[in-house]
mmCIF file of C-alpha atoms in Angstrom:
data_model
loop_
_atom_site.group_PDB
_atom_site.id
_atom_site.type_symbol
_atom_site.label_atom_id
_atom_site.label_comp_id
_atom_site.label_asym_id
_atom_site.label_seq_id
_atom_site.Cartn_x
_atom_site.Cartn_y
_atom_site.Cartn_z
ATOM 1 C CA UNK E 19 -5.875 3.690 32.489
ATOM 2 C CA UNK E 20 -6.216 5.871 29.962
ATOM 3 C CA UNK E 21 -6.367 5.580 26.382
ATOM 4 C CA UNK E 22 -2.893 5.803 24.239
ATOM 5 C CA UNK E 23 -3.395 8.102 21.229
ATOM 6 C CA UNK E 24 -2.812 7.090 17.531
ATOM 7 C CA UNK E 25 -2.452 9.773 15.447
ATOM 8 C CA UNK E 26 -3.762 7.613 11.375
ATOM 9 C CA UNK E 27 -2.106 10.713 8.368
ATOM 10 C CA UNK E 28 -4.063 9.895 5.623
ATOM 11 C CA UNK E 29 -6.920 9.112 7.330
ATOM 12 C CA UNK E 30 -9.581 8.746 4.146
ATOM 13 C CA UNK E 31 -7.376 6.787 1.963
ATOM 14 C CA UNK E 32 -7.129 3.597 1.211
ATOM 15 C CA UNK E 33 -4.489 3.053 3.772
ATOM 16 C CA UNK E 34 -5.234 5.389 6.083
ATOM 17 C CA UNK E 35 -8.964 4.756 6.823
ATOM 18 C CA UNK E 36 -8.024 1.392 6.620
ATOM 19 C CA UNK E 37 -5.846 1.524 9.612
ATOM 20 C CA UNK E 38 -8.769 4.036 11.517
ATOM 21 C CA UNK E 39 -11.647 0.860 11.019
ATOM 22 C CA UNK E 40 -9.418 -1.674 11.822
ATOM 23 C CA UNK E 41 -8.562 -0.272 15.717
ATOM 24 C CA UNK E 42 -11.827 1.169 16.059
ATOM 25 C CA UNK E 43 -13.414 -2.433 15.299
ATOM 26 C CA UNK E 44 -11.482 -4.272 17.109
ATOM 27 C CA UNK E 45 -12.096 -4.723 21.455
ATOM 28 C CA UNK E 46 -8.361 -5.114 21.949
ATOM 29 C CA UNK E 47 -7.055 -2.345 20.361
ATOM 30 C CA UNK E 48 -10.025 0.115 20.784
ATOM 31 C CA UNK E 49 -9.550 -0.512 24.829
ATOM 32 C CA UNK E 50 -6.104 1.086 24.450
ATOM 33 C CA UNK E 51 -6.030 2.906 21.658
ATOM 34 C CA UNK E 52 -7.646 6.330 20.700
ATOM 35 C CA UNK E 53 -7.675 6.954 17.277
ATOM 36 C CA UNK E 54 -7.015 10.595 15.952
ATOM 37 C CA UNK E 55 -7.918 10.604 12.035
ATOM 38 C CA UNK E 56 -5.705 13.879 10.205
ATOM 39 C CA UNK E 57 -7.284 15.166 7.114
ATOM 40 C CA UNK E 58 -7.132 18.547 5.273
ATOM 41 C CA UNK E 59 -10.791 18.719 5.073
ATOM 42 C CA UNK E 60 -12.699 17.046 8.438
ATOM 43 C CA UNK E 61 -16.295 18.078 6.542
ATOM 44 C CA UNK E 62 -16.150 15.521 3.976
ATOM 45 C CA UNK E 63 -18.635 12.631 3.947
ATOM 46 C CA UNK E 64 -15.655 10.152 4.147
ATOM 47 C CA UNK E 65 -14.109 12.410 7.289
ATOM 48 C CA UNK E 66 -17.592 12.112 8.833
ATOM 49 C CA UNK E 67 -17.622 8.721 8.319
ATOM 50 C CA UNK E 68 -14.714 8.176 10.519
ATOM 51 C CA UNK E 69 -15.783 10.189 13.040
ATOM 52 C CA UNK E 70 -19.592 8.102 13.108
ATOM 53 C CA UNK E 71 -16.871 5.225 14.086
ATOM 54 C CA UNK E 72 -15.436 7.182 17.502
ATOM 55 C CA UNK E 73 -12.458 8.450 15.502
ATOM 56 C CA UNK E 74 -10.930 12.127 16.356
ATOM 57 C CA UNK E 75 -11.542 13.770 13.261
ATOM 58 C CA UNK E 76 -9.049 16.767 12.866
ATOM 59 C CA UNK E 77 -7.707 18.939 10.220
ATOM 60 C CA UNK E 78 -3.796 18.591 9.108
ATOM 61 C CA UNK E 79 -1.444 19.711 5.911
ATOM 62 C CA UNK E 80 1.640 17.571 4.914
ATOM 63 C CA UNK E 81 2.923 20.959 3.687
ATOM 64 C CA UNK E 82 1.531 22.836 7.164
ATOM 65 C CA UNK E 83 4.464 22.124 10.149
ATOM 66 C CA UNK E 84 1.897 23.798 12.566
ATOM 67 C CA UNK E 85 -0.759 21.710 11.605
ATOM 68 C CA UNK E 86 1.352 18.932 11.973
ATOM 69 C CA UNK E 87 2.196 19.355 15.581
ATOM 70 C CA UNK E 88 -1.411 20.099 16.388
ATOM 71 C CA UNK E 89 -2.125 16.866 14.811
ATOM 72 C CA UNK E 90 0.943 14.850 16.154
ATOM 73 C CA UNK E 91 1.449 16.385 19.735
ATOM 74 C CA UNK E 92 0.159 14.040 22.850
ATOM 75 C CA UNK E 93 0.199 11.274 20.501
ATOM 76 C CA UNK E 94 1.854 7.916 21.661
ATOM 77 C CA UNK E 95 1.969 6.216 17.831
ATOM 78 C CA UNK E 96 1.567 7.726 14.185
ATOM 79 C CA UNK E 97 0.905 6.292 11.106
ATOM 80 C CA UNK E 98 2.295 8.347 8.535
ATOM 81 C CA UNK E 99 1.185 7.721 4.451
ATOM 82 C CA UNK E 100 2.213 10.061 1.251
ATOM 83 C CA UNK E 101 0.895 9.937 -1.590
ATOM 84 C CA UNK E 102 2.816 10.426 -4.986
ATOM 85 C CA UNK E 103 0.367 10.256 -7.465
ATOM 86 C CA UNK E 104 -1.020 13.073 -5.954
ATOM 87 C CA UNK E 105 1.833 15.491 -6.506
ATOM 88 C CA UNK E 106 4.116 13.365 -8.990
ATOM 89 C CA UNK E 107 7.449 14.313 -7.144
ATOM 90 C CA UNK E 108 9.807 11.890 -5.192
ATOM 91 C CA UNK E 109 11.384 15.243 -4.178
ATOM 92 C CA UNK E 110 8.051 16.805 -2.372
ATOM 93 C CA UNK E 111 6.742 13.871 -1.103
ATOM 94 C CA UNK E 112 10.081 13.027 0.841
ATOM 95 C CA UNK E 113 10.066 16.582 2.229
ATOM 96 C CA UNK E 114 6.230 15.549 3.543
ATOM 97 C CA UNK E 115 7.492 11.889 5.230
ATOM 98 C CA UNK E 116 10.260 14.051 6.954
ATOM 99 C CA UNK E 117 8.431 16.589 7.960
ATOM 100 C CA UNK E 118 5.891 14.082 9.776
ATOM 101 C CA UNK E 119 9.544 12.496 11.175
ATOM 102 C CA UNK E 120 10.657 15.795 12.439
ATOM 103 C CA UNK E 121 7.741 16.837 14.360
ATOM 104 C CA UNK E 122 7.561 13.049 15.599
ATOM 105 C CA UNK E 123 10.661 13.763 16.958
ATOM 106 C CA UNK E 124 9.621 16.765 18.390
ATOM 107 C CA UNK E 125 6.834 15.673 19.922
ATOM 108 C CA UNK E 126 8.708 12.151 21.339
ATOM 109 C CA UNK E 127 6.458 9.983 19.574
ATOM 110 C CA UNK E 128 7.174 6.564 21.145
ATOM 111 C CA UNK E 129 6.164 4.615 17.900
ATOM 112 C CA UNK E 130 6.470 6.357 14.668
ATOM 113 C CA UNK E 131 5.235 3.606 11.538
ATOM 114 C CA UNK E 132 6.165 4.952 8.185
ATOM 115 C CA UNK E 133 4.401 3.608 4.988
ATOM 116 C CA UNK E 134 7.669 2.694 2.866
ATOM 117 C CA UNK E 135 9.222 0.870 0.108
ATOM 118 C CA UNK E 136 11.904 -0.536 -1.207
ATOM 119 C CA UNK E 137 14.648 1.603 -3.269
ATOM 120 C CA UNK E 138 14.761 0.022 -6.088
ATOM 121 C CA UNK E 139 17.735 2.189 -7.896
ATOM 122 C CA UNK E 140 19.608 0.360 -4.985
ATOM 123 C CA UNK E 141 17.930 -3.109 -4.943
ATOM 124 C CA UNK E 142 18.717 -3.437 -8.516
ATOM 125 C CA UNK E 143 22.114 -2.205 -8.836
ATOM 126 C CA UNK E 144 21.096 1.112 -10.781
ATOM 127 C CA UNK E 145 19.607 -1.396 -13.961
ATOM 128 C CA UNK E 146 15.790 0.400 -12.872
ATOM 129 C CA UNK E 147 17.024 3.963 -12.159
ATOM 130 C CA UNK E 148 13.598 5.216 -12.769
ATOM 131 C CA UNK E 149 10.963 3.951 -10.160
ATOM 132 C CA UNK E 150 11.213 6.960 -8.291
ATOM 133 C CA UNK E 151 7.630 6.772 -6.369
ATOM 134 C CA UNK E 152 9.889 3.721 -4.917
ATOM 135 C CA UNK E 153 12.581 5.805 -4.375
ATOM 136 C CA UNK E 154 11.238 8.554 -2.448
ATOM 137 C CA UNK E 155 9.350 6.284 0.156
ATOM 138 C CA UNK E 156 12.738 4.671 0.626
ATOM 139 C CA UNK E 157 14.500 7.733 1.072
ATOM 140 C CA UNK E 158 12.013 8.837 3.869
ATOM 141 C CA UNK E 159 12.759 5.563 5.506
ATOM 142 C CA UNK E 160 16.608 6.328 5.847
ATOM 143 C CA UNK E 161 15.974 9.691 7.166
ATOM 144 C CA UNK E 162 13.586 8.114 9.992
ATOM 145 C CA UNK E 163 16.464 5.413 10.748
ATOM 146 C CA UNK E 164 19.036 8.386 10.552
ATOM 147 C CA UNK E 165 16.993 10.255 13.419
ATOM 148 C CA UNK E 166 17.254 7.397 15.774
ATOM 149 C CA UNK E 167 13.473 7.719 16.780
ATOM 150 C CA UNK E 168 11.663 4.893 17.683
ATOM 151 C CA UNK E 169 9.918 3.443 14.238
ATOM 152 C CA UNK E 170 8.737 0.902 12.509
ATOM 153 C CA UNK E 171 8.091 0.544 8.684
ATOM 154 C CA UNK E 172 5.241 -1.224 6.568
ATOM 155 C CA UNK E 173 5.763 -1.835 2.852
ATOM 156 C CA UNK E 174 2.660 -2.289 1.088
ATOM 157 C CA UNK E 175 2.057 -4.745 -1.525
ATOM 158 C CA UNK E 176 0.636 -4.384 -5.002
ATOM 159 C CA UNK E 177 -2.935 -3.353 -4.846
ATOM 160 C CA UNK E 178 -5.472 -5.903 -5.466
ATOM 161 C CA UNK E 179 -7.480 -2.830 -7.383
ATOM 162 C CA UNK E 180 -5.085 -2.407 -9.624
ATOM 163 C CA UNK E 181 -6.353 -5.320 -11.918
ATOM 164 C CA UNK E 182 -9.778 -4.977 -12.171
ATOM 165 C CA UNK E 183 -10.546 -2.821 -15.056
ATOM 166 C CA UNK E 184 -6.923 -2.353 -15.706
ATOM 167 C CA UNK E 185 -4.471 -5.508 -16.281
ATOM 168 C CA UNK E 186 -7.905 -7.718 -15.810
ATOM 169 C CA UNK E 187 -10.096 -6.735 -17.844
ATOM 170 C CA UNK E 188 -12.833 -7.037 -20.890
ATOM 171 C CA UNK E 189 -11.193 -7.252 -24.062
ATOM 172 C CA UNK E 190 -14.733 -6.982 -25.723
ATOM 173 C CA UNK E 191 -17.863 -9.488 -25.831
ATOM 174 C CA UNK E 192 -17.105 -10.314 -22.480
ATOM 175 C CA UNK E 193 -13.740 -12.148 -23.286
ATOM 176 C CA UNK E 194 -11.545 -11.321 -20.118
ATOM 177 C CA UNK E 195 -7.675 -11.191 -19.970
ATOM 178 C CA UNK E 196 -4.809 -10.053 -18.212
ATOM 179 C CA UNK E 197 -2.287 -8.209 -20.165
ATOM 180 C CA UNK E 198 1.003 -7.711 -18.020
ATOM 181 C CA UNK E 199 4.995 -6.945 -19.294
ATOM 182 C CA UNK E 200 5.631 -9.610 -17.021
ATOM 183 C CA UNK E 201 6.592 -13.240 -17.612
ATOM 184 C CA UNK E 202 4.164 -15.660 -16.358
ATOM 185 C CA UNK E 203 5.745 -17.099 -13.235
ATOM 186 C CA UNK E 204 6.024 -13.193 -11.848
ATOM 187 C CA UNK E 205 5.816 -13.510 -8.182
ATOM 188 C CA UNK E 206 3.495 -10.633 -7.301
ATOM 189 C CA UNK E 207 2.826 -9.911 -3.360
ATOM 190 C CA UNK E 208 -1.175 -9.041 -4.253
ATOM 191 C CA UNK E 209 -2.573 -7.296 -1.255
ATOM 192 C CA UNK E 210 -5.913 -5.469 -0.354
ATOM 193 C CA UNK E 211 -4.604 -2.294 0.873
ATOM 194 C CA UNK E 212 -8.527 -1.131 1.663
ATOM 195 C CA UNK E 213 -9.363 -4.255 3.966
ATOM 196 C CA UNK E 214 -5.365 -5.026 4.903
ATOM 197 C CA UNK E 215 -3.695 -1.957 5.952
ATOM 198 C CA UNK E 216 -5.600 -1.832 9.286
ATOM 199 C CA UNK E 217 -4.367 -5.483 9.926
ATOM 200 C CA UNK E 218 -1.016 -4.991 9.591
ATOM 201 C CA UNK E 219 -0.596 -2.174 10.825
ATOM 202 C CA UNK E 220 -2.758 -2.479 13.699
ATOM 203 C CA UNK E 221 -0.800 -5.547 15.058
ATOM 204 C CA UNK E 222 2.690 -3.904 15.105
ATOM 205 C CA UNK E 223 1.089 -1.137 17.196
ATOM 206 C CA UNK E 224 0.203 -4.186 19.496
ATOM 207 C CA UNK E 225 3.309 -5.733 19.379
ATOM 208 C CA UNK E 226 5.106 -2.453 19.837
ATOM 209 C CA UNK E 227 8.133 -3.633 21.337
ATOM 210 C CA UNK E 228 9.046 -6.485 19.045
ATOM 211 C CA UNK E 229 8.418 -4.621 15.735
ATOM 212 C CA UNK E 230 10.260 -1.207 16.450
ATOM 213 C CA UNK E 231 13.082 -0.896 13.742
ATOM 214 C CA UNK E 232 11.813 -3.627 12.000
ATOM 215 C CA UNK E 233 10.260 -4.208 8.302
ATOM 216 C CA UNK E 234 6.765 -5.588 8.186
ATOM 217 C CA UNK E 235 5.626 -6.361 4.258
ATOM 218 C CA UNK E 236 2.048 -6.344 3.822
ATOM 219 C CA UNK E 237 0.661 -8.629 1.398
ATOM 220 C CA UNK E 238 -1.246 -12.140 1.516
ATOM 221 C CA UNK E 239 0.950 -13.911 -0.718
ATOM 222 C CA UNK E 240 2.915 -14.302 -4.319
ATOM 223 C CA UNK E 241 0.432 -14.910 -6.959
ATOM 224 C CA UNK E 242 2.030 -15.275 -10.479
ATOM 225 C CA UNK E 243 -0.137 -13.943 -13.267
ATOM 226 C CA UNK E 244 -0.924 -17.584 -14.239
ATOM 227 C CA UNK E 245 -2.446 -17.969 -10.650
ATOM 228 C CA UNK E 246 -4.576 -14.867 -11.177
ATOM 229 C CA UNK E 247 -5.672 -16.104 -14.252
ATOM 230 C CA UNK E 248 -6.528 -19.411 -12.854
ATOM 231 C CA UNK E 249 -8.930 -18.501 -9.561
ATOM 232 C CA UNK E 250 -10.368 -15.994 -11.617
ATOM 233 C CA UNK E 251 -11.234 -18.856 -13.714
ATOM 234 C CA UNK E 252 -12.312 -20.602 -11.027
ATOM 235 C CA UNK E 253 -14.247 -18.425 -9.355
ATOM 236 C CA UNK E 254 -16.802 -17.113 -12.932
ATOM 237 C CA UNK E 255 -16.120 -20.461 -14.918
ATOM 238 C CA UNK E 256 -18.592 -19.202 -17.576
ATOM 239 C CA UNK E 257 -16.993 -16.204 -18.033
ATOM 240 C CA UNK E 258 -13.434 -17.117 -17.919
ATOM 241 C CA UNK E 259 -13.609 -19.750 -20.643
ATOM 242 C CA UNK E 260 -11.604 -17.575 -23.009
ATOM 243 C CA UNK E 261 -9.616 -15.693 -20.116
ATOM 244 C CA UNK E 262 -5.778 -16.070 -20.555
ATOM 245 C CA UNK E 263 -2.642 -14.276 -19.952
ATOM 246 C CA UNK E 264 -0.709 -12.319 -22.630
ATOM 247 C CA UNK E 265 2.769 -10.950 -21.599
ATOM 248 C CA UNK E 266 2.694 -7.281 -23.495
ATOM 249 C CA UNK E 267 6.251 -6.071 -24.916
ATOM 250 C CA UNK E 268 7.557 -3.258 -22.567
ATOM 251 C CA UNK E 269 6.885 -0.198 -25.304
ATOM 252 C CA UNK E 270 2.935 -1.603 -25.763
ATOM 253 C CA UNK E 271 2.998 -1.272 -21.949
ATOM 254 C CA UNK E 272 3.848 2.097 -21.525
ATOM 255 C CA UNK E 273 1.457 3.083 -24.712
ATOM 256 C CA UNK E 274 -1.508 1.546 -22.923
ATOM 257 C CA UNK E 275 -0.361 3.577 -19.746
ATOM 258 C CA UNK E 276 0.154 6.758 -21.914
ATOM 259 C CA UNK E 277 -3.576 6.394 -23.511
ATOM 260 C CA UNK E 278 -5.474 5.810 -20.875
ATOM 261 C CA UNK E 279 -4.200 8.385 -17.752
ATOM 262 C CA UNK E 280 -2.091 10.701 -19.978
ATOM 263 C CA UNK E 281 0.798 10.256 -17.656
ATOM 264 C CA UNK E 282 4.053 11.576 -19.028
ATOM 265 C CA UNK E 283 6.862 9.633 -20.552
ATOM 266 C CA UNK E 284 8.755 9.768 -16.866
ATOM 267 C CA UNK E 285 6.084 8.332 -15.487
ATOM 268 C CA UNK E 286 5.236 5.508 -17.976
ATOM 269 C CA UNK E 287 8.851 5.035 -17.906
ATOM 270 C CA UNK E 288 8.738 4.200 -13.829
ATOM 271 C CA UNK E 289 5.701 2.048 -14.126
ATOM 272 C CA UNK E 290 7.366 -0.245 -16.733
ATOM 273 C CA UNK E 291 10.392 -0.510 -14.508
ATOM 274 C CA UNK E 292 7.993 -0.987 -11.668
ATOM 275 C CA UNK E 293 6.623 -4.130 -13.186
ATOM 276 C CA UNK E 294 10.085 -5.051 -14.293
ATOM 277 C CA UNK E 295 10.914 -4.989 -10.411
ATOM 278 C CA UNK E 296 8.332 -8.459 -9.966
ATOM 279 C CA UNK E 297 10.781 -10.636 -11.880
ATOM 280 C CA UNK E 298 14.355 -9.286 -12.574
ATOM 281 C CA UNK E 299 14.799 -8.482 -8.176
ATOM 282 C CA UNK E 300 11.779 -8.953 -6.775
ATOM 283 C CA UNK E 301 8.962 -6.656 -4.985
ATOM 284 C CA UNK E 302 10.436 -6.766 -1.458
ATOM 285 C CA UNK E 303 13.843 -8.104 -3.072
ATOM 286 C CA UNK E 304 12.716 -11.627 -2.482
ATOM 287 C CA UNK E 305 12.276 -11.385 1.229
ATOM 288 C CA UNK E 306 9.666 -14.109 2.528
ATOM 289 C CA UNK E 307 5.759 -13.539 3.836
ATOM 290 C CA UNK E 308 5.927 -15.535 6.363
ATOM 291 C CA UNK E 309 7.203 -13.488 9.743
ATOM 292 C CA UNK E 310 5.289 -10.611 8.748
ATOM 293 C CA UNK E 311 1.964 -12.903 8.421
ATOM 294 C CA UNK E 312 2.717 -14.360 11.830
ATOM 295 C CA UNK E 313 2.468 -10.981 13.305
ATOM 296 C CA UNK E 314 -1.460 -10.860 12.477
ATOM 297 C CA UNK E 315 -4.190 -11.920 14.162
ATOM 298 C CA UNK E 316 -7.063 -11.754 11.209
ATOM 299 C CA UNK E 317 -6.549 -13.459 8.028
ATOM 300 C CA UNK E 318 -5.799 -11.311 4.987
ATOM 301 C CA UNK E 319 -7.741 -10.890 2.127
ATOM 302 C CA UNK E 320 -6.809 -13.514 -0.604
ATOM 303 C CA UNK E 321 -7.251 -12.655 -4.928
ATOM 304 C CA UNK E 322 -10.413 -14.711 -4.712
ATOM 305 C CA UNK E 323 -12.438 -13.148 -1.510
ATOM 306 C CA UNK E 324 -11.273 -9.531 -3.315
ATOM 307 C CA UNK E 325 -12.054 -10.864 -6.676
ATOM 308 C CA UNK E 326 -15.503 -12.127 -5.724
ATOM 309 C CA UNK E 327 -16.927 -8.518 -3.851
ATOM 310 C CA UNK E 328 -15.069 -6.665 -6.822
ATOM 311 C CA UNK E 329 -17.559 -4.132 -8.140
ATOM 312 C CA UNK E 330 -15.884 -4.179 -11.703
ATOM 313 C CA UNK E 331 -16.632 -7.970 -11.422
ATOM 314 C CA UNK E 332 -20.210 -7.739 -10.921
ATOM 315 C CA UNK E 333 -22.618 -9.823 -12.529
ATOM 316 C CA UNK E 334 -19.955 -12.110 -14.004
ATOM 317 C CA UNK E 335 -19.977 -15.954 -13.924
#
């Protein structure tokens, strides 16, 4: 029998390439899937890489409709990632999710899965307006739905490497703390979208028929910041002697964010309300783990198994 064909957008991100290793390394799904890996440039090292692992490494453009039928056509299932940051528009990264959705349609892809998230002008009842790399995954989502095409959607949690170095990190002479505008008991969904992605997403291409039209949210589990504080503890006892948590006021927040990446005031703005979102309505609007764990057949990653092969973390004990 032959081989169905997944066609992985974003195939040498974090996402993206997760979802590639994970079918290509596992007997089940290698035996019936075939892995087609889109990227603009198939001649990078990370490309190659992909390719070394039996992937179909071809070239494809978000902003390129040819491309994306060349990429998209024959295939059975397509997992289909954007990426804000790279563009900073809600508005142009929707048209690239619909686009993918079009030719989907097009090309009568049987299982379309669509990286979303929630809308969080919505969930919140218009109090955080301004979370608009939210907002524009959401948006995508509703299109898809409109269209009637057979899909699926998988709502990433909060990156794992987004504390190390960042909200966890050395406050000087090796004194270690994580500064958040959250209150303590913040349930955060931590997830490691590097190892993860594939896992998740891998499993509702396996169990195709019970996940179409259905939410999946990957993440391992809600960690408050006290938690995070408290395995990291754990886990480099020497070093964590002094760690603690400091809630920073909302303005401090968005003045760290400004200093270190130069984002714009929009963009601060978003984050804050991003972080807001843990607390006030909740990540996934305080939907439970539990049916979307019970979909997977590896365990996820937890803080401490990330924390503890953490580069940043290195030598620390």
């Amino acid at each position: 029998m032959a081989k169905l064909t997944i066609t992985v957008f974003g195939s040498t991100g974090k996402q993206g390439s997760s979802v590639v290793k994970s079918i290509l390394a596992d007997s089940k799904a290698s035996s019936q899937f075939h892995v087609k890996a889109v990227t603009r440039d198939p001649s990078k090292d990370s490309a190659r890489a992909l390719a070394s692992l039996g992937a179909e490494v071809v070239a494809g453009d978000f902003n390129d409709k040819q491309s994306l039928h060349a990429a998209i056509k024959g295939a059975w299932g397509v997992f289909s990632v954007t990426n804000f940051w790279e563009l900073f528009s809600a508005e142009a990264e929707a048209a690239q999710g619909k686009a993918v959705a079009d030719v989907c349609q097009a090309e009568g892809v049987k299982h379309l899965i669509w990286s979303s998230l929630f809308n969080v002008n919505k969930l919140s009842n218009g109090v955080l307006p301004g979370v608009v790399h939210f907002d524009g995954k959401a948006d995508v989502e509703d299109y898809i739905r409109s269209l009637g095409i057979p899909a699926s959607f998988f709502h990433a949690g909060f990156y794992m490497s987004n504390l190390p170095g960042q909200s966890l990190r050395d406050m000087g002479e090796g004194n270690w703390a994580l500064a958040m505008p959250n209150p303590a008991d913040a349930p955060i969904p931590l997830f490691d979208a590097a190892a993860d992605t594939g896992k998740f997403v891998k499993a509702m291409f396996l169990n195709h028929e019970k996940i179409l039209g259905k939410s999946i949210y990957g993440a391992t589990a809600y960690y408050t910041p006290t938690q995070i504080v408290y395995e990291f503890k754990e886990l480099f006892p020497n070093t964590g002697k002094k760690t603690a948590f400091s809630q920073l006021p909302g303005d401090v927040f968005k003045s760290i964010v400004g200093s270190t990446t130069g984002a714009p005031e929009p963009i601060r703005e978003a984050l804050l309300q991003n972080m807001r979102l843990l607390k006030e309505f909740g990540y996934y609007g305080g939907e439970k783990l539990e049916p979307s764990l019970a979909i997977l057949t590896e365990k996820p990653t937890t803080w401490k198994e990330f924390a503890k092969k953490e580069p940043i973390f290195a030598g620390l004990n």
